[in-house]
PDB file of C-alpha atoms in Angstrom:
ATOM      1  CA  MET A1034     -77.857 -75.562-100.963  1.00 73.00           C
ATOM      2  CA  ALA A1035     -81.069 -74.454-102.656  1.00 78.00           C
ATOM      3  CA  VAL A1036     -81.127 -77.565-104.853  1.00 82.00           C
ATOM      4  CA  ALA A1037     -80.595 -79.851-101.864  1.00 79.00           C
ATOM      5  CA  LYS A1038     -83.349 -78.117 -99.886  1.00 78.00           C
ATOM      6  CA  GLY A1039     -85.695 -78.347-102.865  1.00 83.00           C
ATOM      7  CA  GLN A1040     -85.026 -82.048-103.246  1.00 82.00           C
ATOM      8  CA  LEU A1041     -85.672 -82.575 -99.533  1.00 81.00           C
ATOM      9  CA  GLU A1042     -88.999 -80.759 -99.817  1.00 82.00           C
ATOM     10  CA  LEU A1043     -90.044 -82.945-102.736  1.00 85.00           C
ATOM     11  CA  LEU A1044     -89.000 -86.103-100.919  1.00 85.00           C
ATOM     12  CA  SER A1045     -90.772 -84.979 -97.734  1.00 84.00           C
ATOM     13  CA  ALA A1046     -94.004 -84.602 -99.715  1.00 85.00           C
ATOM     14  CA  GLU A1047     -93.720 -88.244-100.804  1.00 86.00           C
ATOM     15  CA  LEU A1048     -92.374 -89.858 -97.621  1.00 85.00           C
ATOM     16  CA  ASP A1049     -93.143 -89.482 -93.945  1.00 84.00           C
ATOM     17  CA  ASP A1050     -89.741 -90.104 -92.407  1.00 83.00           C
ATOM     18  CA  GLU A1051     -88.335 -88.287 -89.369  1.00 80.00           C
ATOM     19  CA  ARG A1052     -84.850 -88.437 -90.892  1.00 82.00           C
ATOM     20  CA  LEU A1053     -85.995 -85.989 -93.581  1.00 82.00           C
ATOM     21  CA  GLY A1054     -86.931 -83.490 -90.866  1.00 80.00           C
ATOM     22  CA  LYS A1055     -83.464 -83.844 -89.353  1.00 80.00           C
ATOM     23  CA  ALA A1056     -81.889 -83.284 -92.763  1.00 82.00           C
ATOM     24  CA  THR A1057     -84.056 -80.193 -93.309  1.00 80.00           C
ATOM     25  CA  ARG A1058     -83.018 -78.761 -89.931  1.00 73.00           C
ATOM     26  CA  ALA A1059     -79.361 -79.458 -90.767  1.00 73.00           C
ATOM     27  CA  HIS A1060     -79.721 -77.587 -94.050  1.00 73.00           C
ATOM     28  CA  ASP A1061     -81.384 -74.662 -92.253  1.00 73.00           C
ATOM     29  CA  ARG A1062     -78.495 -74.556 -89.787  1.00 63.00           C
ATOM     30  CA  MET A1063     -75.905 -74.652 -92.586  1.00 68.00           C
ATOM     31  CA  GLU A1064     -77.751 -71.859 -94.358  1.00 71.00           C
ATOM     32  CA  GLN A1065     -77.660 -69.746 -91.174  1.00 63.00           C
ATOM     33  CA  ILE A1066     -73.934 -70.394 -90.702  1.00 60.00           C
ATOM     34  CA  ILE A1067     -73.215 -69.428 -94.324  1.00 66.00           C
ATOM     35  CA  SER A1068     -75.298 -66.269 -93.929  1.00 64.00           C
ATOM     36  CA  ASP A1069     -73.456 -65.352 -90.722  1.00 55.00           C
ATOM     37  CA  VAL A1070     -70.022 -65.959 -92.248  1.00 60.00           C
ATOM     38  CA  LEU A1071     -70.920 -63.819 -95.275  1.00 62.00           C
ATOM     39  CA  THR A1072     -72.131 -61.060 -92.967  1.00 59.00           C
ATOM     40  CA  MET A1073     -68.851 -61.224 -91.035  1.00 55.00           C
ATOM     41  CA  ALA A1074     -66.882 -60.952 -94.276  1.00 58.00           C
ATOM     42  CA  ARG A1075     -68.863 -57.843 -95.287  1.00 58.00           C
ATOM     43  CA  THR A1076     -68.679 -56.131 -91.894  1.00 55.00           C
ATOM     44  CA  GLY A1077     -64.937 -56.349 -91.323  1.00 56.00           C
ATOM     45  CA  SER A1078     -63.929 -53.135 -93.069  1.00 68.00           C
ATOM     46  CA  ALA A1079     -64.065 -49.672 -91.553  1.00 73.00           C
ATOM     47  CA  VAL A1080     -67.156 -47.557 -92.069  1.00 76.00           C
ATOM     48  CA  GLU A1081     -66.506 -45.118 -94.923  1.00 77.00           C
ATOM     49  CA  ASP A1082     -69.416 -42.665 -94.853  1.00 83.00           C
ATOM     50  CA  PRO A1083     -71.217 -42.582 -91.515  1.00 90.00           C
ATOM     51  CA  GLU A1084     -74.008 -40.061 -91.218  1.00 94.00           C
ATOM     52  CA  PRO A1085     -76.403 -38.846 -88.538  1.00 95.00           C
ATOM     53  CA  THR A1086     -78.841 -41.704 -87.964  1.00 96.00           C
ATOM     54  CA  ASP A1087     -82.008 -41.703 -85.876  1.00 97.00           C
ATOM     55  CA  LEU A1088     -81.355 -44.555 -83.419  1.00 97.00           C
ATOM     56  CA  ARG A1089     -85.016 -44.721 -82.411  1.00 97.00           C
ATOM     57  CA  ALA A1090     -86.167 -45.186 -86.028  1.00 97.00           C
ATOM     58  CA  ALA A1091     -83.363 -47.673 -86.724  1.00 96.00           C
ATOM     59  CA  ALA A1092     -84.356 -49.702 -83.656  1.00 97.00           C
ATOM     60  CA  ALA A1093     -87.995 -49.793 -84.797  1.00 96.00           C
ATOM     61  CA  GLU A1094     -86.990 -50.898 -88.299  1.00 94.00           C
ATOM     62  CA  ALA A1095     -84.614 -53.599 -87.026  1.00 93.00           C
ATOM     63  CA  TRP A1096     -87.271 -54.816 -84.567  1.00 96.00           C
ATOM     64  CA  SER A1097     -89.755 -55.245 -87.408  1.00 93.00           C
ATOM     65  CA  THR A1098     -87.418 -57.644 -89.258  1.00 87.00           C
ATOM     66  CA  VAL A1099     -86.847 -60.032 -86.324  1.00 89.00           C
ATOM     67  CA  ASP A1100     -89.300 -62.687 -85.138  1.00 87.00           C
ATOM     68  CA  THR A1101     -89.929 -61.192 -81.694  1.00 92.00           C
ATOM     69  CA  GLY A1102     -93.072 -63.065 -80.620  1.00 89.00           C
ATOM     70  CA  SER A1103     -94.754 -61.034 -77.896  1.00 95.00           C
ATOM     71  CA  ALA A1104     -91.508 -59.341 -76.844  1.00 96.00           C
ATOM     72  CA  THR A1105     -91.603 -55.564 -76.467  1.00 97.00           C
ATOM     73  CA  LEU A1106     -89.277 -52.742 -77.486  1.00 97.00           C
ATOM     74  CA  ASP A1107     -88.789 -49.352 -75.851  1.00 97.00           C
ATOM     75  CA  ALA A1108     -86.580 -46.994 -77.864  1.00 96.00           C
ATOM     76  CA  GLU A1109     -87.988 -43.704 -76.557  1.00 95.00           C
ATOM     77  CA  GLY A1110     -84.631 -42.776 -74.999  1.00 89.00           C
ATOM     78  CA  ALA A1111     -82.736 -43.214 -78.258  1.00 91.00           C
ATOM     79  CA  ALA A1112     -81.382 -40.130 -80.013  1.00 92.00           C
ATOM     80  CA  THR A1113     -79.314 -39.542 -83.142  1.00 93.00           C
ATOM     81  CA  LEU A1114     -75.846 -41.018 -83.578  1.00 94.00           C
ATOM     82  CA  VAL A1115     -73.296 -41.107 -86.381  1.00 93.00           C
ATOM     83  CA  ALA A1116     -73.397 -44.511 -88.090  1.00 93.00           C
ATOM     84  CA  GLU A1117     -73.696 -46.401 -91.341  1.00 90.00           C
ATOM     85  CA  ARG A1118     -77.403 -47.205 -91.190  1.00 90.00           C
ATOM     86  CA  SER A1119     -77.326 -50.656 -92.823  1.00 86.00           C
ATOM     87  CA  ARG A1120     -74.639 -51.923 -90.458  1.00 88.00           C
ATOM     88  CA  LEU A1121     -76.377 -50.396 -87.452  1.00 93.00           C
ATOM     89  CA  LEU A1122     -79.550 -52.256 -88.464  1.00 91.00           C
ATOM     90  CA  GLN A1123     -77.610 -55.556 -88.620  1.00 88.00           C
ATOM     91  CA  LEU A1124     -76.109 -54.890 -85.171  1.00 93.00           C
ATOM     92  CA  LEU A1125     -79.538 -54.181 -83.682  1.00 95.00           C
ATOM     93  CA  GLU A1126     -81.164 -57.164 -85.415  1.00 92.00           C
ATOM     94  CA  ASN A1127     -78.519 -59.488 -83.984  1.00 91.00           C
ATOM     95  CA  LEU A1128     -78.983 -58.069 -80.476  1.00 95.00           C
ATOM     96  CA  PHE A1129     -82.788 -58.312 -80.700  1.00 96.00           C
ATOM     97  CA  ARG A1130     -82.599 -61.895 -81.995  1.00 91.00           C
ATOM     98  CA  ASN A1131     -80.209 -62.754 -79.170  1.00 91.00           C
ATOM     99  CA  ALA A1132     -82.532 -61.191 -76.570  1.00 95.00           C
ATOM    100  CA  VAL A1133     -85.532 -63.195 -77.793  1.00 94.00           C
ATOM    101  CA  GLU A1134     -83.586 -66.450 -78.148  1.00 90.00           C
ATOM    102  CA  HIS A1135     -82.208 -66.217 -74.611  1.00 86.00           C
ATOM    103  CA  GLY A1136     -84.885 -64.153 -72.861  1.00 91.00           C
ATOM    104  CA  GLY A1137     -87.995 -65.703 -74.349  1.00 89.00           C
ATOM    105  CA  ASP A1138     -90.873 -64.413 -76.440  1.00 87.00           C
ATOM    106  CA  ASP A1139     -91.978 -61.983 -73.722  1.00 93.00           C
ATOM    107  CA  VAL A1140     -88.604 -60.308 -73.102  1.00 96.00           C
ATOM    108  CA  HIS A1141     -88.600 -56.503 -72.834  1.00 97.00           C
ATOM    109  CA  VAL A1142     -85.795 -54.723 -74.725  1.00 97.00           C
ATOM    110  CA  VAL A1143     -84.699 -51.112 -74.191  1.00 97.00           C
ATOM    111  CA  VAL A1144     -82.551 -49.091 -76.614  1.00 97.00           C
ATOM    112  CA  GLU A1145     -81.219 -45.840 -75.210  1.00 97.00           C
ATOM    113  CA  SER A1146     -78.601 -43.208 -75.822  1.00 95.00           C
ATOM    114  CA  THR A1147     -75.805 -42.894 -73.285  1.00 95.00           C
ATOM    115  CA  ALA A1148     -73.037 -40.390 -72.682  1.00 90.00           C
ATOM    116  CA  GLY A1149     -70.732 -41.207 -75.600  1.00 91.00           C
ATOM    117  CA  GLY A1150     -72.840 -43.877 -77.281  1.00 95.00           C
ATOM    118  CA  PHE A1151     -75.846 -46.116 -76.785  1.00 97.00           C
ATOM    119  CA  ALA A1152     -77.004 -49.281 -75.040  1.00 97.00           C
ATOM    120  CA  VAL A1153     -79.354 -52.187 -75.703  1.00 97.00           C
ATOM    121  CA  ALA A1154     -80.650 -53.906 -72.565  1.00 97.00           C
ATOM    122  CA  ASP A1155     -83.187 -56.626 -71.814  1.00 97.00           C
ATOM    123  CA  ASP A1156     -84.895 -58.203 -68.810  1.00 96.00           C
ATOM    124  CA  GLY A1157     -83.935 -61.777 -69.721  1.00 93.00           C
ATOM    125  CA  PRO A1158     -81.689 -64.088 -67.694  1.00 92.00           C
ATOM    126  CA  GLY A1159     -78.561 -62.055 -68.410  1.00 90.00           C
ATOM    127  CA  ILE A1160     -75.019 -63.203 -69.077  1.00 89.00           C
ATOM    128  CA  THR A1161     -72.902 -64.530 -66.239  1.00 86.00           C
ATOM    129  CA  GLU A1162     -69.915 -62.440 -65.321  1.00 89.00           C
ATOM    130  CA  SER A1163     -67.569 -65.305 -66.214  1.00 84.00           C
ATOM    131  CA  ASP A1164     -69.011 -65.468 -69.775  1.00 85.00           C
ATOM    132  CA  ARG A1165     -69.007 -61.733 -70.525  1.00 86.00           C
ATOM    133  CA  ASP A1166     -65.499 -61.709 -71.997  1.00 83.00           C
ATOM    134  CA  SER A1167     -66.317 -64.667 -74.271  1.00 82.00           C
ATOM    135  CA  VAL A1168     -69.714 -63.764 -75.733  1.00 83.00           C
ATOM    136  CA  PHE A1169     -68.178 -61.712 -78.554  1.00 81.00           C
ATOM    137  CA  ASP A1170     -65.800 -64.531 -79.617  1.00 78.00           C
ATOM    138  CA  HIS A1171     -66.377 -66.246 -82.975  1.00 65.00           C
ATOM    139  CA  GLY A1172     -68.189 -69.515 -82.404  1.00 55.00           C
ATOM    140  CA  TYR A1173     -69.200 -68.843 -78.792  1.00 56.00           C
ATOM    141  CA  THR A1174     -72.723 -70.090 -78.104  1.00 59.00           C
ATOM    142  CA  THR A1175     -74.703 -71.542 -75.240  1.00 58.00           C
ATOM    143  CA  ARG A1176     -77.389 -73.017 -77.512  1.00 57.00           C
ATOM    144  CA  GLU A1177     -77.049 -76.292 -79.394  1.00 61.00           C
ATOM    145  CA  GLU A1178     -78.612 -74.796 -82.524  1.00 62.00           C
ATOM    146  CA  GLY A1179     -76.696 -71.504 -82.273  1.00 53.00           C
ATOM    147  CA  THR A1180     -73.956 -70.586 -84.725  1.00 54.00           C
ATOM    148  CA  GLY A1181     -71.927 -68.474 -82.313  1.00 57.00           C
ATOM    149  CA  PHE A1182     -71.523 -65.688 -84.859  1.00 67.00           C
ATOM    150  CA  GLY A1183     -74.298 -63.248 -83.904  1.00 78.00           C
ATOM    151  CA  LEU A1184     -72.488 -61.358 -81.157  1.00 88.00           C
ATOM    152  CA  SER A1185     -69.099 -61.555 -82.883  1.00 87.00           C
ATOM    153  CA  ILE A1186     -70.763 -59.799 -85.839  1.00 87.00           C
ATOM    154  CA  VAL A1187     -72.080 -57.187 -83.383  1.00 91.00           C
ATOM    155  CA  ARG A1188     -68.542 -56.555 -82.130  1.00 92.00           C
ATOM    156  CA  GLU A1189     -67.124 -56.344 -85.669  1.00 88.00           C
ATOM    157  CA  ILE A1190     -69.771 -53.821 -86.706  1.00 90.00           C
ATOM    158  CA  ALA A1191     -69.046 -51.792 -83.566  1.00 92.00           C
ATOM    159  CA  GLN A1192     -65.299 -51.846 -84.235  1.00 90.00           C
ATOM    160  CA  ALA A1193     -65.850 -50.801 -87.867  1.00 88.00           C
ATOM    161  CA  HIS A1194     -67.613 -47.702 -86.487  1.00 90.00           C
ATOM    162  CA  GLY A1195     -64.828 -46.997 -83.976  1.00 91.00           C
ATOM    163  CA  TRP A1196     -67.025 -48.067 -81.043  1.00 94.00           C
ATOM    164  CA  THR A1197     -66.088 -50.301 -78.156  1.00 93.00           C
ATOM    165  CA  ALA A1198     -68.604 -52.991 -77.279  1.00 94.00           C
ATOM    166  CA  SER A1199     -69.062 -54.388 -73.797  1.00 94.00           C
ATOM    167  CA  VAL A1200     -71.664 -56.378 -71.905  1.00 95.00           C
ATOM    168  CA  THR A1201     -72.826 -56.053 -68.342  1.00 94.00           C
ATOM    169  CA  ALA A1202     -76.006 -56.664 -66.351  1.00 93.00           C
ATOM    170  CA  SER A1203     -79.067 -54.519 -66.997  1.00 94.00           C
ATOM    171  CA  GLU A1204     -80.979 -52.877 -64.145  1.00 93.00           C
ATOM    172  CA  THR A1205     -83.407 -55.825 -64.237  1.00 92.00           C
ATOM    173  CA  GLY A1206     -80.651 -58.461 -64.222  1.00 91.00           C
ATOM    174  CA  GLY A1207     -80.757 -59.161 -67.965  1.00 95.00           C
ATOM    175  CA  ALA A1208     -78.031 -58.403 -70.500  1.00 95.00           C
ATOM    176  CA  ARG A1209     -76.928 -54.855 -71.289  1.00 97.00           C
ATOM    177  CA  PHE A1210     -74.760 -54.247 -74.344  1.00 97.00           C
ATOM    178  CA  GLU A1211     -73.017 -50.884 -74.304  1.00 97.00           C
ATOM    179  CA  PHE A1212     -71.392 -49.137 -77.260  1.00 96.00           C
ATOM    180  CA  VAL A1213     -69.080 -46.167 -76.797  1.00 96.00           C
ATOM    181  CA  ASP A1214     -67.877 -44.033 -79.688  1.00 89.00           C
ATOM    182  CA  GLU A1215     -64.132 -43.693 -79.108  1.00 76.00           C
ATOM    183  CA  GLU A1216     -63.710 -41.244 -81.979  1.00 70.00           C
ATOM    184  CA  HIS A1217     -66.560 -38.862 -81.087  1.00 60.00           C
ATOM    185  CA  PRO A1218     -67.117 -39.111 -77.311  1.00 54.00           C
TER     186      PRO A1218
END
């Protein structure tokens, strides 16, 4: 993949052809799919050593790794939970990326603790009730350039922690992803 992308870059420097741009975008998409599939393969197993993790700090760190434009994050209501930090970061990154992709660059995202778990909500367009059961399925996407793996990875990470994942409407009509710890309610 790296060799092919490198060759495309060299060719693009020599030629001005729109087909090269299409090929570059196709390679980027393949690279994203490969990355998502590898992440799914790594996240499938149960969490071995969860430890108390500051959800507020994890949310801030995950937010800093995602291209969020002028979107905003409020994690003031987030407390400590028991989790494997690296997987929690991946879960949050996927949810933040999803919020920005579907809610726009100015979406507002809230991370908060709940009785028995935590939630991530946004003020974007939300997810229709008829789609809520499908959004966690492998390959489900509403965007042409989407891979359909982001939210399935979220569910797999949740399940590895012993959490249930569900989606509903936020108070502002956007999406609200809720995670409940079945082992430590």
